[in-house]
mmCIF file of C-alpha atoms and ligand atoms in Angstrom:
data_model
loop_
_atom_site.group_PDB
_atom_site.id
_atom_site.type_symbol
_atom_site.label_atom_id
_atom_site.label_comp_id
_atom_site.label_asym_id
_atom_site.label_seq_id
_atom_site.Cartn_x
_atom_site.Cartn_y
_atom_site.Cartn_z
ATOM 1 C CA MET F 1 -53.835 3.358 -38.955
ATOM 2 C CA LEU F 2 -50.112 3.667 -39.825
ATOM 3 C CA GLU F 3 -48.028 5.289 -37.155
ATOM 4 C CA LEU F 4 -44.290 5.887 -37.054
ATOM 5 C CA LYS F 5 -43.046 6.823 -33.619
ATOM 6 C CA GLY F 6 -39.557 8.275 -33.304
ATOM 7 C CA VAL F 7 -38.128 6.167 -36.113
ATOM 8 C CA SER F 8 -34.432 6.273 -36.951
ATOM 9 C CA ALA F 9 -32.956 4.213 -39.792
ATOM 10 C CA GLY F 10 -30.122 4.184 -42.288
ATOM 11 C CA TYR F 11 -27.629 2.076 -44.145
ATOM 12 C CA GLY F 12 -25.055 0.323 -41.956
ATOM 13 C CA PRO F 13 -23.435 2.924 -39.746
ATOM 14 C CA VAL F 14 -24.908 5.825 -41.750
ATOM 15 C CA GLU F 15 -28.011 7.170 -40.054
ATOM 16 C CA ILE F 16 -30.397 8.825 -42.526
ATOM 17 C CA LEU F 17 -33.715 9.134 -40.685
ATOM 18 C CA ARG F 18 -33.701 10.694 -37.265
ATOM 19 C CA ASP F 19 -36.618 10.516 -34.869
ATOM 20 C CA VAL F 20 -39.323 10.577 -37.525
ATOM 21 C CA SER F 21 -42.933 10.470 -36.345
ATOM 22 C CA LEU F 22 -45.842 10.483 -38.748
ATOM 23 C CA GLN F 23 -49.297 9.052 -39.255
ATOM 24 C CA VAL F 24 -51.418 8.000 -42.188
ATOM 25 C CA GLY F 25 -55.092 7.658 -41.296
ATOM 26 C CA GLU F 26 -57.543 5.215 -42.789
ATOM 27 C CA ALA F 27 -58.255 6.049 -46.464
ATOM 28 C CA GLU F 28 -56.102 9.172 -46.194
ATOM 29 C CA VAL F 29 -53.736 10.377 -48.921
ATOM 30 C CA VAL F 30 -50.582 11.747 -47.335
ATOM 31 C CA ALA F 31 -47.764 13.331 -49.327
ATOM 32 C CA LEU F 32 -44.145 13.126 -48.273
ATOM 33 C CA VAL F 33 -42.058 15.813 -49.923
ATOM 34 C CA GLY F 34 -38.564 17.174 -49.421
ATOM 35 C CA PRO F 35 -35.338 17.899 -51.276
ATOM 36 C CA ASN F 36 -33.212 15.208 -52.935
ATOM 37 C CA GLY F 37 -31.502 13.013 -50.412
ATOM 38 C CA ALA F 38 -33.827 14.018 -47.560
ATOM 39 C CA GLY F 39 -34.601 10.355 -46.871
ATOM 40 C CA LYS F 40 -38.031 9.895 -48.455
ATOM 41 C CA THR F 41 -37.190 6.602 -50.173
ATOM 42 C CA THR F 42 -35.437 5.424 -47.018
ATOM 43 C CA LEU F 43 -38.611 6.139 -45.054
ATOM 44 C CA LEU F 44 -40.779 4.062 -47.400
ATOM 45 C CA LYS F 45 -38.257 1.210 -47.270
ATOM 46 C CA THR F 46 -38.323 1.298 -43.488
ATOM 47 C CA ILE F 47 -42.129 1.000 -43.470
ATOM 48 C CA SER F 48 -42.134 -1.917 -45.920
ATOM 49 C CA GLY F 49 -39.399 -3.799 -44.063
ATOM 50 C CA LEU F 50 -36.670 -3.485 -46.704
ATOM 51 C CA ILE F 51 -34.477 -1.790 -44.151
ATOM 52 C CA ARG F 52 -34.683 -1.938 -40.355
ATOM 53 C CA ALA F 53 -35.425 0.874 -37.983
ATOM 54 C CA THR F 54 -32.599 1.316 -35.494
ATOM 55 C CA ALA F 55 -34.897 3.155 -33.075
ATOM 56 C CA GLY F 56 -38.598 3.820 -32.703
ATOM 57 C CA ASN F 57 -41.609 1.835 -33.880
ATOM 58 C CA VAL F 58 -43.691 1.247 -36.970
ATOM 59 C CA VAL F 59 -47.235 0.351 -35.952
ATOM 60 C CA TYR F 60 -50.003 -0.527 -38.367
ATOM 61 C CA ASP F 61 -53.567 -1.289 -37.352
ATOM 62 C CA GLY F 62 -52.352 -1.817 -33.820
ATOM 63 C CA GLN F 63 -49.718 -4.369 -34.915
ATOM 64 C CA ASP F 64 -46.057 -3.586 -34.262
ATOM 65 C CA LEU F 65 -44.292 -4.180 -37.591
ATOM 66 C CA THR F 66 -40.925 -2.682 -36.653
ATOM 67 C CA ARG F 67 -39.128 -5.981 -36.883
ATOM 68 C CA ALA F 68 -41.553 -7.856 -39.171
ATOM 69 C CA SER F 69 -40.399 -9.349 -42.479
ATOM 70 C CA ALA F 70 -41.371 -7.695 -45.766
ATOM 71 C CA ALA F 71 -43.758 -10.610 -46.468
ATOM 72 C CA VAL F 72 -45.561 -10.154 -43.143
ATOM 73 C CA ILE F 73 -45.864 -6.436 -43.873
ATOM 74 C CA VAL F 74 -47.433 -7.107 -47.302
ATOM 75 C CA GLY F 75 -49.745 -9.605 -45.635
ATOM 76 C CA ALA F 76 -50.782 -6.942 -43.118
ATOM 77 C CA GLY F 77 -52.030 -4.827 -46.057
ATOM 78 C CA ILE F 78 -49.133 -2.535 -46.980
ATOM 79 C CA ALA F 79 -47.955 -2.557 -50.611
ATOM 80 C CA HIS F 80 -44.836 -0.760 -51.815
ATOM 81 C CA CYS F 81 -44.611 0.563 -55.346
ATOM 82 C CA PRO F 82 -40.870 1.269 -55.547
ATOM 83 C CA GLU F 83 -38.892 3.926 -57.367
ATOM 84 C CA GLU F 84 -37.477 3.068 -60.791
ATOM 85 C CA ARG F 85 -40.454 0.814 -61.593
ATOM 86 C CA LYS F 86 -38.668 -2.404 -60.722
ATOM 87 C CA VAL F 87 -40.675 -4.896 -62.761
ATOM 88 C CA TRP F 88 -39.427 -8.420 -63.485
ATOM 89 C CA SER F 89 -38.355 -7.850 -67.065
ATOM 90 C CA HIS F 90 -37.919 -11.529 -68.005
ATOM 91 C CA MET F 91 -41.450 -12.427 -66.991
ATOM 92 C CA SER F 92 -44.670 -11.660 -68.797
ATOM 93 C CA VAL F 93 -46.891 -8.756 -67.852
ATOM 94 C CA GLU F 94 -49.475 -11.130 -66.390
ATOM 95 C CA GLU F 95 -46.870 -13.098 -64.419
ATOM 96 C CA ASN F 96 -45.672 -9.821 -62.905
ATOM 97 C CA LEU F 97 -49.214 -9.023 -61.822
ATOM 98 C CA GLU F 98 -49.877 -12.506 -60.463
ATOM 99 C CA LEU F 99 -46.699 -12.391 -58.413
ATOM 100 C CA GLY F 100 -48.003 -9.202 -56.822
ATOM 101 C CA ALA F 101 -50.788 -11.373 -55.404
ATOM 102 C CA TYR F 102 -48.599 -14.235 -54.219
ATOM 103 C CA LEU F 103 -49.957 -13.988 -50.684
ATOM 104 C CA VAL F 104 -53.614 -13.884 -51.731
ATOM 105 C CA ARG F 105 -55.031 -17.417 -51.409
ATOM 106 C CA ASP F 106 -58.454 -16.764 -52.917
ATOM 107 C CA ARG F 107 -57.873 -17.368 -56.655
ATOM 108 C CA GLY F 108 -61.247 -15.827 -57.535
ATOM 109 C CA ALA F 109 -60.157 -12.626 -55.820
ATOM 110 C CA VAL F 110 -56.889 -12.687 -57.781
ATOM 111 C CA ARG F 111 -58.822 -12.975 -61.079
ATOM 112 C CA ARG F 112 -61.061 -10.086 -60.056
ATOM 113 C CA SER F 113 -58.073 -7.883 -59.184
ATOM 114 C CA LEU F 114 -56.470 -8.762 -62.496
ATOM 115 C CA GLN F 115 -59.628 -7.777 -64.395
ATOM 116 C CA ASP F 116 -59.808 -4.580 -62.372
ATOM 117 C CA ILE F 117 -56.261 -3.630 -63.283
ATOM 118 C CA TYR F 118 -56.786 -4.513 -66.934
ATOM 119 C CA GLY F 119 -59.880 -2.308 -66.857
ATOM 120 C CA GLU F 120 -57.760 0.504 -65.465
ATOM 121 C CA PHE F 121 -54.837 -0.030 -67.864
ATOM 122 C CA PRO F 122 -56.141 -1.688 -71.050
ATOM 123 C CA VAL F 123 -52.666 -1.659 -72.593
ATOM 124 C CA LEU F 124 -51.498 -4.144 -69.947
ATOM 125 C CA GLU F 125 -54.206 -6.564 -71.046
ATOM 126 C CA GLU F 126 -53.284 -6.092 -74.705
ATOM 127 C CA ARG F 127 -49.674 -6.936 -73.868
ATOM 128 C CA ARG F 128 -50.338 -9.456 -71.096
ATOM 129 C CA THR F 129 -48.261 -12.271 -72.629
ATOM 130 C CA GLU F 130 -45.291 -10.064 -73.560
ATOM 131 C CA LEU F 131 -42.142 -9.791 -71.488
ATOM 132 C CA ALA F 132 -42.375 -6.860 -69.094
ATOM 133 C CA GLY F 133 -38.933 -5.682 -70.218
ATOM 134 C CA ARG F 134 -40.380 -4.937 -73.657
ATOM 135 C CA LEU F 135 -42.890 -2.409 -72.330
ATOM 136 C CA SER F 136 -42.234 1.322 -72.622
ATOM 137 C CA GLY F 137 -41.177 3.200 -69.487
ATOM 138 C CA GLY F 138 -44.714 4.489 -68.920
ATOM 139 C CA GLN F 139 -46.207 1.041 -69.330
ATOM 140 C CA GLN F 140 -43.689 -0.419 -66.872
ATOM 141 C CA GLN F 141 -44.768 2.239 -64.426
ATOM 142 C CA MET F 142 -48.418 1.211 -64.879
ATOM 143 C CA LEU F 143 -47.364 -2.397 -64.360
ATOM 144 C CA ALA F 144 -45.535 -1.534 -61.136
ATOM 145 C CA VAL F 145 -48.634 0.273 -59.862
ATOM 146 C CA GLY F 146 -50.876 -2.609 -60.945
ATOM 147 C CA ARG F 147 -48.623 -5.150 -59.260
ATOM 148 C CA ALA F 148 -48.741 -3.206 -55.982
ATOM 149 C CA LEU F 149 -52.550 -3.206 -56.142
ATOM 150 C CA MET F 150 -52.699 -6.966 -56.739
ATOM 151 C CA SER F 151 -51.871 -7.682 -53.097
ATOM 152 C CA GLN F 152 -55.229 -6.073 -52.171
ATOM 153 C CA PRO F 153 -53.571 -3.527 -49.922
ATOM 154 C CA LYS F 154 -55.161 -1.192 -47.422
ATOM 155 C CA LEU F 155 -52.218 1.200 -47.722
ATOM 156 C CA VAL F 156 -50.039 1.814 -50.782
ATOM 157 C CA LEU F 157 -46.597 3.415 -50.542
ATOM 158 C CA PHE F 158 -45.802 5.158 -53.815
ATOM 159 C CA ASP F 159 -42.243 6.231 -54.557
ATOM 160 C CA GLU F 160 -42.086 8.846 -57.316
ATOM 161 C CA PRO F 161 -44.821 7.368 -59.500
ATOM 162 C CA SER F 162 -44.644 10.267 -61.984
ATOM 163 C CA LEU F 163 -40.874 10.100 -62.506
ATOM 164 C CA GLY F 164 -39.934 10.170 -66.178
ATOM 165 C CA LEU F 165 -43.533 10.033 -67.401
ATOM 166 C CA SER F 166 -45.142 12.223 -70.061
ATOM 167 C CA PRO F 167 -47.797 14.737 -68.970
ATOM 168 C CA ILE F 168 -50.553 12.400 -70.220
ATOM 169 C CA LEU F 169 -49.236 9.488 -68.159
ATOM 170 C CA ILE F 170 -48.750 11.730 -65.145
ATOM 171 C CA ARG F 171 -52.443 12.593 -65.381
ATOM 172 C CA GLN F 172 -53.225 8.887 -65.565
ATOM 173 C CA ILE F 173 -51.162 8.194 -62.442
ATOM 174 C CA ALA F 174 -53.007 11.033 -60.680
ATOM 175 C CA THR F 175 -56.325 9.455 -61.672
ATOM 176 C CA ILE F 176 -55.163 6.112 -60.312
ATOM 177 C CA VAL F 177 -54.227 7.636 -56.963
ATOM 178 C CA GLU F 178 -57.647 9.291 -56.826
ATOM 179 C CA ARG F 179 -59.419 6.024 -57.633
ATOM 180 C CA ILE F 180 -57.389 4.160 -55.024
ATOM 181 C CA HIS F 181 -58.445 6.805 -52.525
ATOM 182 C CA GLN F 182 -62.105 6.507 -53.554
ATOM 183 C CA ARG F 183 -61.928 2.783 -52.860
ATOM 184 C CA GLY F 184 -60.985 3.523 -49.294
ATOM 185 C CA ILE F 185 -57.302 2.619 -49.660
ATOM 186 C CA ALA F 186 -54.804 4.892 -47.941
ATOM 187 C CA VAL F 187 -51.786 6.271 -49.809
ATOM 188 C CA LEU F 188 -48.399 7.555 -48.700
ATOM 189 C CA LEU F 189 -47.052 9.384 -51.727
ATOM 190 C CA VAL F 190 -43.442 10.427 -52.286
ATOM 191 C CA GLU F 191 -43.239 12.837 -55.205
ATOM 192 C CA GLN F 192 -40.679 15.228 -56.645
ATOM 193 C CA ASN F 193 -43.613 16.874 -58.389
ATOM 194 C CA VAL F 194 -44.695 18.747 -55.263
ATOM 195 C CA ASP F 195 -47.579 20.505 -56.950
ATOM 196 C CA LEU F 196 -49.034 17.170 -58.042
ATOM 197 C CA ALA F 197 -48.467 15.602 -54.618
ATOM 198 C CA LEU F 198 -50.183 18.451 -52.798
ATOM 199 C CA ARG F 199 -53.125 18.409 -55.181
ATOM 200 C CA LEU F 200 -53.709 14.724 -54.522
ATOM 201 C CA ALA F 201 -53.043 14.656 -50.778
ATOM 202 C CA ASN F 202 -55.134 15.511 -47.746
ATOM 203 C CA ARG F 203 -52.075 16.157 -45.581
ATOM 204 C CA ALA F 204 -48.361 16.429 -46.155
ATOM 205 C CA TYR F 205 -45.091 16.054 -44.311
ATOM 206 C CA VAL F 206 -41.926 17.847 -45.361
ATOM 207 C CA LEU F 207 -38.744 15.897 -44.737
ATOM 208 C CA GLY F 208 -35.386 17.688 -44.542
ATOM 209 C CA SER F 209 -32.100 15.928 -43.755
ATOM 210 C CA GLY F 210 -33.870 12.900 -42.345
ATOM 211 C CA LYS F 211 -36.230 14.822 -40.048
ATOM 212 C CA VAL F 212 -39.813 15.993 -40.289
ATOM 213 C CA VAL F 213 -39.498 19.783 -40.633
ATOM 214 C CA ALA F 214 -43.160 20.560 -41.323
ATOM 215 C CA GLU F 215 -46.567 18.908 -41.284
ATOM 216 C CA ASP F 216 -49.789 20.505 -42.467
ATOM 217 C CA LYS F 217 -52.902 20.175 -44.557
ATOM 218 C CA ALA F 218 -51.901 19.912 -48.198
ATOM 219 C CA SER F 219 -54.138 22.889 -49.020
ATOM 220 C CA SER F 220 -52.373 25.054 -46.407
ATOM 221 C CA LEU F 221 -48.948 24.177 -47.788
ATOM 222 C CA ARG F 222 -50.116 24.968 -51.320
ATOM 223 C CA ALA F 223 -51.410 28.316 -50.143
ATOM 224 C CA ASN F 224 -47.946 29.243 -48.861
ATOM 225 C CA PRO F 225 -45.526 28.763 -51.771
ATOM 226 C CA SER F 226 -42.740 30.888 -50.297
ATOM 227 C CA LEU F 227 -42.630 28.793 -47.123
ATOM 228 C CA LEU F 228 -42.713 25.634 -49.195
ATOM 229 C CA LYS F 229 -39.850 26.920 -51.332
ATOM 230 C CA ALA F 230 -37.820 27.585 -48.205
ATOM 231 C CA TYR F 231 -38.329 23.969 -47.092
ATOM 232 C CA LEU F 232 -37.677 22.417 -50.459
ATOM 233 C CA GLY F 233 -34.695 24.563 -51.432
HETATM 234 P P1 ATP Q 1 -34.290 11.253 -53.836
HETATM 235 O O1 ATP Q 1 -35.447 12.076 -54.191
HETATM 236 O O2 ATP Q 1 -33.002 11.803 -54.366
HETATM 237 O O3 ATP Q 1 -34.485 9.783 -54.086
HETATM 238 P P2 ATP Q 1 -34.799 10.777 -51.048
HETATM 239 O O4 ATP Q 1 -35.364 11.829 -50.185
HETATM 240 O O5 ATP Q 1 -35.697 9.663 -51.480
HETATM 241 O O6 ATP Q 1 -34.120 11.456 -52.281
HETATM 242 P P3 ATP Q 1 -33.095 8.698 -50.075
HETATM 243 O O7 ATP Q 1 -33.042 7.993 -51.396
HETATM 244 O O8 ATP Q 1 -33.879 8.111 -48.987
HETATM 245 O O9 ATP Q 1 -33.561 10.193 -50.295
HETATM 246 O O10 ATP Q 1 -31.595 8.924 -49.625
HETATM 247 C C1 ATP Q 1 -31.251 9.552 -48.398
HETATM 248 C C2 ATP Q 1 -29.761 9.457 -48.201
HETATM 249 O O11 ATP Q 1 -29.405 8.084 -48.065
HETATM 250 C C3 ATP Q 1 -28.935 10.010 -49.336
HETATM 251 O O12 ATP Q 1 -27.874 10.744 -48.771
HETATM 252 C C4 ATP Q 1 -28.399 8.778 -50.014
HETATM 253 O O13 ATP Q 1 -27.119 9.012 -50.575
HETATM 254 C C5 ATP Q 1 -28.302 7.774 -48.904
HETATM 255 N N1 ATP Q 1 -28.487 6.391 -49.391
HETATM 256 C C6 ATP Q 1 -29.520 5.942 -50.136
HETATM 257 N N2 ATP Q 1 -29.390 4.611 -50.376
HETATM 258 C C7 ATP Q 1 -28.247 4.215 -49.765
HETATM 259 C C8 ATP Q 1 -27.580 2.968 -49.612
HETATM 260 N N3 ATP Q 1 -28.054 1.852 -50.151
HETATM 261 N N4 ATP Q 1 -26.418 2.956 -48.896
HETATM 262 C C9 ATP Q 1 -25.943 4.095 -48.314
HETATM 263 N N5 ATP Q 1 -26.551 5.302 -48.405
HETATM 264 C C10 ATP Q 1 -27.674 5.376 -49.118
#
């Protein structure tokens, strides 16, 4: 469904990703783990069109998205839930969610998604008219996840969804990923919390210095902690 073939990318002259190939199958949860600075965020940005691949191809559902705009990529069904929960702090909670659906023309579908997300995160409904910037860190994280889901994606790219959250909220994020999976939506999950990532994922890739250094079933990687430690440093 999503396939990266020999992708290289970076920032200006600095090449970060080198010859990365990976796949995310339909309704599959795939974890992407690796030490700090390995290029995980860069990889997600390359998929969602925020930075350009300098070599290789990003193909999704048979469509070559390597040089597509971020809007076309969202329209194709890929939503990006970025690191640092970048919500629009001067807009209300509900405006943030509605903007997540800016490409969805069917207003009835937008209402249904909104109700769905409020069902999932009741606190967002309680605070729907408040400015997003007034939410707690955990609530902003929920909002960022909710906003990504508003575009009715078929694949969600999550960048460190558990970062800075309390254990209770981390459990909630894990539940969300599981529910997304149950709905038949695929997930590519970047997580510092490797244990969490491998519990949620079917398969995992380990990235080291911009390259894929290992790929396996998540259960196999979990069963081999010493190998995993060697990869992750
Ligand atoms: P982390 O878990 O620390 O976020 P990561 O695996 O997600 O790590 P990236 O954020 O993709 O790693 O960063 C990979 C490399 O790219 C790092 O060396 C980083 O310093 C560099 N980098 C990231 N953003 C930029 C940028 N805007 N301009 C130049 N270099 C950057």
